[in-house]
Amino acid sequence: MTSLQRSATAVKRAAASQTSSKQADEPIFLDPSDDTTFQSLKKLLSAPSSSTQHLSLLSDSTLYGSITFYLSKLELEHVAEFAGVISSSGCLWTPPPPANRPPSAAKSGTTSEKVTWTSEPGSSSSSSDKSVEVKSSPNLAPSSLSSFLISRSTSVSQAVAAALTKRVDLIVRSKKNSTGWATRSALSHYLNAVIQGIDDTERDSTPESYRAARGLPIPRFAIIGGLLNALYILKDQRKRTRDMSILEEMAALRANPSLGLSVRRPLSTIQDEWIVTLAEILDHLYARTTPSPGSDVADASARDDSDVDEWEVEFRKRTASVAGPASITSLASKRTLRAALSDVRDVPLYMAAQLAPLVPDRKIHALDPVQLTSATSDAILSLFEGPDGSSFLSSLAQDVHTQQCSGQQTKILVNPSGSTATILQSVLDSTLFPLLGPLSKLMSRALAKAVTSLTPEQISSLLLGTADAALETQLGDIEFFPLLIRMSRLSSRLEAAWLASPLAGAKEEEIVESSRQLTKQLWTTFKTVLFSYTMVFDSMMDALVDMCPSPTLTIPPTVGAEAEAQQSRRWPSASTSNLPQPYLLIVQHVLATYSHLYWITSTFGSDGFDVYRKVFYSALDVIGRDGEACIQLLELIAPVRVDPTDPSTILADALESNTAKRSSTTYFLNVAEQLVGVLPDQVVEQLVLPICRPYLENTRFSDTFESAHSVVLALYSNHKRCILNLAPFYVELLIASYPQRLTAMQFEYAMSTVVGAVSDRSDSVAWWVITRLAEEVDRERLSEGGAGEGDRGKSVQAGGFVESSGVTKGELEDALVKSDSTHPSDRAAGSSNQDNDTERSQTGSEVDAYDRLTHLQMCLIGCIPSVNLVLLRSALAKVEAYIMQHKQREASGLGSNAAEVDDADQQTGSSRIALCQKTFDAIQALNAATREEGLRWWLDHRVQFGV
């Protein structure tokens, strides 16, 4: 038996008896000079990497429990030495070779164990043993260097965190449960000793543990991460006690005095150390794997051995041993260096993603934003990119089939052993997949810093590469693409692969039972991609909005530019702005990327989810300030359907029945709705309306119909040139769509918007709309058989100006002063103390209580504020006829026996009050030119209406 084997056996034997053989008079801190167990552990950890198999003789609970115990118990002058041993141990940080696996290794397995230590007598926490959950890594040879280092780093970090928590308890106990200056000073000295011990191992040469980690200071990062985690937990626990009542807080402090210790300053110090270590890692990764934007990376093979340090020579040897028989020259190339470092790249990012939320933005922003963005983006995107650089769905077309099931029904089958299932499982099983949320957030914070610290040209170079990158075909290694180009490429290829498969738009019952679990996993991955993209864009868009010039200046196109546009471009010139062109290109690319992902977004509803809406509308707000940029965006995302029989023919008016394939059209219309105001009329008429029209004429696809309907409403709200010609078609569409596809509120809003817009252009068209609505009212009334021939003649009598029936000028002026008074229906009911807002909310909540006839009449009344003075009396005459019809029906019902008054008669009474309420509101909404005339009419008829 070798000396190292004897050391391992001694450590196991001593660790087994640590908790059972403690003496009551044991000192608080331990002098390891005469501790044979500690000396054996230290000797074992100090062994070179060639002896790593001896470490496998220890179970994970024994190894990490021993580290926790001694790191927390050692006297201060021995802490630095032990921390240095842990950090520099080649034996600890080198994976054991599979051929030399000890027989006992298989016993430990992969289960989670608890590292437990017993509190000394008299400790404030002696009532219970403290434990920390440690995910024990198998002692089997790891599947990759990355997985081994992640497992080892996590376990060491948790052991260090547990040691610090225990050390705080011991320090407080040694100070007689005081948490004052002396205790805080002792904690600072302990932390400084740990950091000093790590620094001492790096002073003379690179530790062997760092060499095992491809030169990255992963051991240092793991230890500092453990300190950071423990300090943050202590801070959070102390913060929670502040939210307790005084008695609860006193009881908590009595049970655990360490809760009263302030760790604000030590936490800030360790955060700084964590940032410095991460910066060193990024320097190492970025310098070797990421070229400067727009520059060529010189081949590393051109460098002489005399120009590299000792570690570089060692690194080349190690990469050569990893990669096999390849020559050193080829291994030193840009691609090979990146491949060698990719084995360990995920390790620091795995730890950084978990601990970055514990570090404030002002410290994260001290990191180089370009380096951090490059490292995190490559880690995120490479998960979803296929082996050929396309996407993980590149083989979907070959793996999806259809098969005949019972009842001659055709269902979709996904090959469970195909390439898609294999790649998907590797994505789900990857170490970074569960951490994509915090990793994307870290990347977003880096992008926010980049936007605020770099010039527009520099940020464009980072994200797009060149000014017109969106229109260029990118060549070369995909990992060196500019960020937004790479994201857009991935999203477009995901979209193309999915929409080309039978799974696109398929319902669950159309998929074979055995393939449903696989498709659910696919959708989990799709949504993860969408969430990651949205989180990345979130902080970036916030920063970009803040960096936009304020106020934004709109520059209208000149006459000369208009003439030039007629000759050299498809569309007329639009307005421009003082927004930097790189910002506009970035926003265009964000929205274009979302276009490729809308088949995923639409599963959350037409507007997606909260954070998506924030990013989406922020981007539209920015780009909507520049008309030229809006035109370019719409051309970029415009859906194009090709005739299957003739690929050269574009089907502009064709309907797409597949929901997933139709999503690009819906997204285009959603964007166009927000940008209509700055688009030239020619763009609206030749680009936007042809895409709207098929889904307005055929309303069976509700999602796209609603988007197209919103676009047309936006045209009327922005008074575009086409609104007069569009009015007959659109009004007929609205009438036909109510109430099947439009609610009463939507219908009224649309009709009043149309009337208001066309009234500025043509009173005759506005009156045609009112007349067409009145015809629909009459048709509905006659279909219900609610009025006789005489009533019908009275309801359609011509308008004209009616002479005032005794209303004096004083009464009119008094009515003008009191025009914001309560509704007359409330006076009739004896409840005149409610304000107008409450009344309107009540009316809105009760709007479904009325029949279609009443809703149509109320819609016509809602259009009254939008007509000009010349049409006001004529429109009000129709309103008068409607109210009187309801009053007459009400009177005929009241004249009968009370027992014979049916529900229809009661509905008539409530409808009359509702119409009067609506009329009163409409008159109050009249403008200065028509309000006096409207009030005069109201005073003339209010008694007649019975209010």
PDB file of C-alpha atoms in Angstrom, residues 373-374 376-385 389-392 436 439-441 443-444 447 462-465 469-470 474 477-496 528-541 586 588-600 615:
ATOM      1  CA  THR A 373     -21.733  38.968 -24.816  1.00  0.00           C
ATOM      2  CA  SER A 374     -19.573  36.777 -27.040  1.00  0.00           C
ATOM      3  CA  THR A 376     -22.716  33.862 -23.298  1.00  0.00           C
ATOM      4  CA  SER A 377     -24.236  34.141 -26.775  1.00  0.00           C
ATOM      5  CA  ASP A 378     -22.055  31.368 -28.136  1.00  0.00           C
ATOM      6  CA  ALA A 379     -23.004  29.113 -25.229  1.00  0.00           C
ATOM      7  CA  ILE A 380     -26.728  29.793 -25.698  1.00  0.00           C
ATOM      8  CA  LEU A 381     -26.965  29.605 -29.466  1.00  0.00           C
ATOM      9  CA  SER A 382     -24.675  26.607 -29.909  1.00  0.00           C
ATOM     10  CA  LEU A 383     -27.193  24.571 -27.890  1.00  0.00           C
ATOM     11  CA  PHE A 384     -29.836  24.954 -30.602  1.00  0.00           C
ATOM     12  CA  GLU A 385     -27.617  24.905 -33.667  1.00  0.00           C
ATOM     13  CA  GLY A 389     -24.591  24.913 -38.323  1.00  0.00           C
ATOM     14  CA  SER A 390     -28.290  25.046 -39.265  1.00  0.00           C
ATOM     15  CA  SER A 391     -30.596  24.093 -36.383  1.00  0.00           C
ATOM     16  CA  PHE A 392     -31.450  21.071 -34.272  1.00  0.00           C
ATOM     17  CA  LEU A 436     -30.754  29.293 -19.963  1.00  0.00           C
ATOM     18  CA  LEU A 439     -27.627  32.850 -18.597  1.00  0.00           C
ATOM     19  CA  SER A 440     -29.812  34.850 -21.002  1.00  0.00           C
ATOM     20  CA  LYS A 441     -30.331  37.468 -18.297  1.00  0.00           C
ATOM     21  CA  MET A 443     -26.178  38.195 -21.597  1.00  0.00           C
ATOM     22  CA  SER A 444     -28.918  40.816 -21.602  1.00  0.00           C
ATOM     23  CA  LEU A 447     -25.781  43.908 -24.078  1.00  0.00           C
ATOM     24  CA  LEU A 462     -20.861  43.787 -32.598  1.00  0.00           C
ATOM     25  CA  LEU A 463     -24.472  42.890 -33.353  1.00  0.00           C
ATOM     26  CA  LEU A 464     -24.700  43.139 -37.147  1.00  0.00           C
ATOM     27  CA  GLY A 465     -21.146  43.176 -38.435  1.00  0.00           C
ATOM     28  CA  ALA A 469     -25.731  42.869 -42.753  1.00  0.00           C
ATOM     29  CA  ALA A 470     -29.443  42.100 -42.771  1.00  0.00           C
ATOM     30  CA  GLN A 474     -23.128  35.456 -44.274  1.00  0.00           C
ATOM     31  CA  ASP A 477     -17.908  29.797 -39.362  1.00  0.00           C
ATOM     32  CA  ILE A 478     -21.275  30.405 -37.780  1.00  0.00           C
ATOM     33  CA  GLU A 479     -19.744  30.846 -34.321  1.00  0.00           C
ATOM     34  CA  PHE A 480     -18.019  33.984 -35.592  1.00  0.00           C
ATOM     35  CA  PHE A 481     -21.174  35.561 -37.030  1.00  0.00           C
ATOM     36  CA  PRO A 482     -22.313  38.857 -35.504  1.00  0.00           C
ATOM     37  CA  LEU A 483     -24.808  38.206 -32.723  1.00  0.00           C
ATOM     38  CA  LEU A 484     -28.098  39.336 -34.285  1.00  0.00           C
ATOM     39  CA  ILE A 485     -27.189  37.748 -37.611  1.00  0.00           C
ATOM     40  CA  ARG A 486     -26.607  34.457 -35.856  1.00  0.00           C
ATOM     41  CA  MET A 487     -29.830  34.718 -33.850  1.00  0.00           C
ATOM     42  CA  SER A 488     -31.845  35.589 -36.952  1.00  0.00           C
ATOM     43  CA  ARG A 489     -30.279  32.774 -38.923  1.00  0.00           C
ATOM     44  CA  LEU A 490     -31.137  30.245 -36.223  1.00  0.00           C
ATOM     45  CA  SER A 491     -34.721  31.462 -35.873  1.00  0.00           C
ATOM     46  CA  SER A 492     -35.323  31.482 -39.635  1.00  0.00           C
ATOM     47  CA  ARG A 493     -33.982  27.946 -40.021  1.00  0.00           C
ATOM     48  CA  LEU A 494     -36.082  26.724 -37.121  1.00  0.00           C
ATOM     49  CA  GLU A 495     -39.119  28.282 -38.783  1.00  0.00           C
ATOM     50  CA  ALA A 496     -38.330  26.822 -42.193  1.00  0.00           C
ATOM     51  CA  THR A 528     -37.177  28.088 -24.276  1.00  0.00           C
ATOM     52  CA  VAL A 529     -35.665  29.592 -27.423  1.00  0.00           C
ATOM     53  CA  LEU A 530     -38.353  32.286 -27.461  1.00  0.00           C
ATOM     54  CA  PHE A 531     -37.922  33.082 -23.762  1.00  0.00           C
ATOM     55  CA  SER A 532     -34.141  33.247 -24.133  1.00  0.00           C
ATOM     56  CA  TYR A 533     -34.367  35.586 -27.120  1.00  0.00           C
ATOM     57  CA  THR A 534     -36.875  37.807 -25.330  1.00  0.00           C
ATOM     58  CA  MET A 535     -34.788  38.002 -22.181  1.00  0.00           C
ATOM     59  CA  VAL A 536     -31.711  38.874 -24.240  1.00  0.00           C
ATOM     60  CA  PHE A 537     -33.589  41.636 -26.067  1.00  0.00           C
ATOM     61  CA  ASP A 538     -35.245  43.027 -22.940  1.00  0.00           C
ATOM     62  CA  SER A 539     -32.435  44.977 -21.259  1.00  0.00           C
ATOM     63  CA  MET A 540     -30.870  45.744 -24.634  1.00  0.00           C
ATOM     64  CA  MET A 541     -34.029  47.489 -25.837  1.00  0.00           C
ATOM     65  CA  ILE A 586     -30.729  46.778 -34.768  1.00  0.00           C
ATOM     66  CA  GLN A 588     -35.324  46.137 -37.541  1.00  0.00           C
ATOM     67  CA  HIS A 589     -33.374  42.964 -36.930  1.00  0.00           C
ATOM     68  CA  VAL A 590     -34.993  42.356 -33.547  1.00  0.00           C
ATOM     69  CA  LEU A 591     -38.474  42.648 -35.072  1.00  0.00           C
ATOM     70  CA  ALA A 592     -37.478  40.532 -38.076  1.00  0.00           C
ATOM     71  CA  THR A 593     -36.181  37.831 -35.734  1.00  0.00           C
ATOM     72  CA  TYR A 594     -39.477  37.883 -33.855  1.00  0.00           C
ATOM     73  CA  SER A 595     -41.213  37.399 -37.197  1.00  0.00           C
ATOM     74  CA  HIS A 596     -39.465  34.039 -37.605  1.00  0.00           C
ATOM     75  CA  LEU A 597     -40.556  33.027 -34.089  1.00  0.00           C
ATOM     76  CA  TYR A 598     -44.182  34.172 -34.183  1.00  0.00           C
ATOM     77  CA  TRP A 599     -45.398  30.618 -34.836  1.00  0.00           C
ATOM     78  CA  ILE A 600     -44.187  29.983 -31.288  1.00  0.00           C
ATOM     79  CA  VAL A 615     -39.835  44.385 -26.038  1.00  0.00           C
TER      80      VAL A 615
END
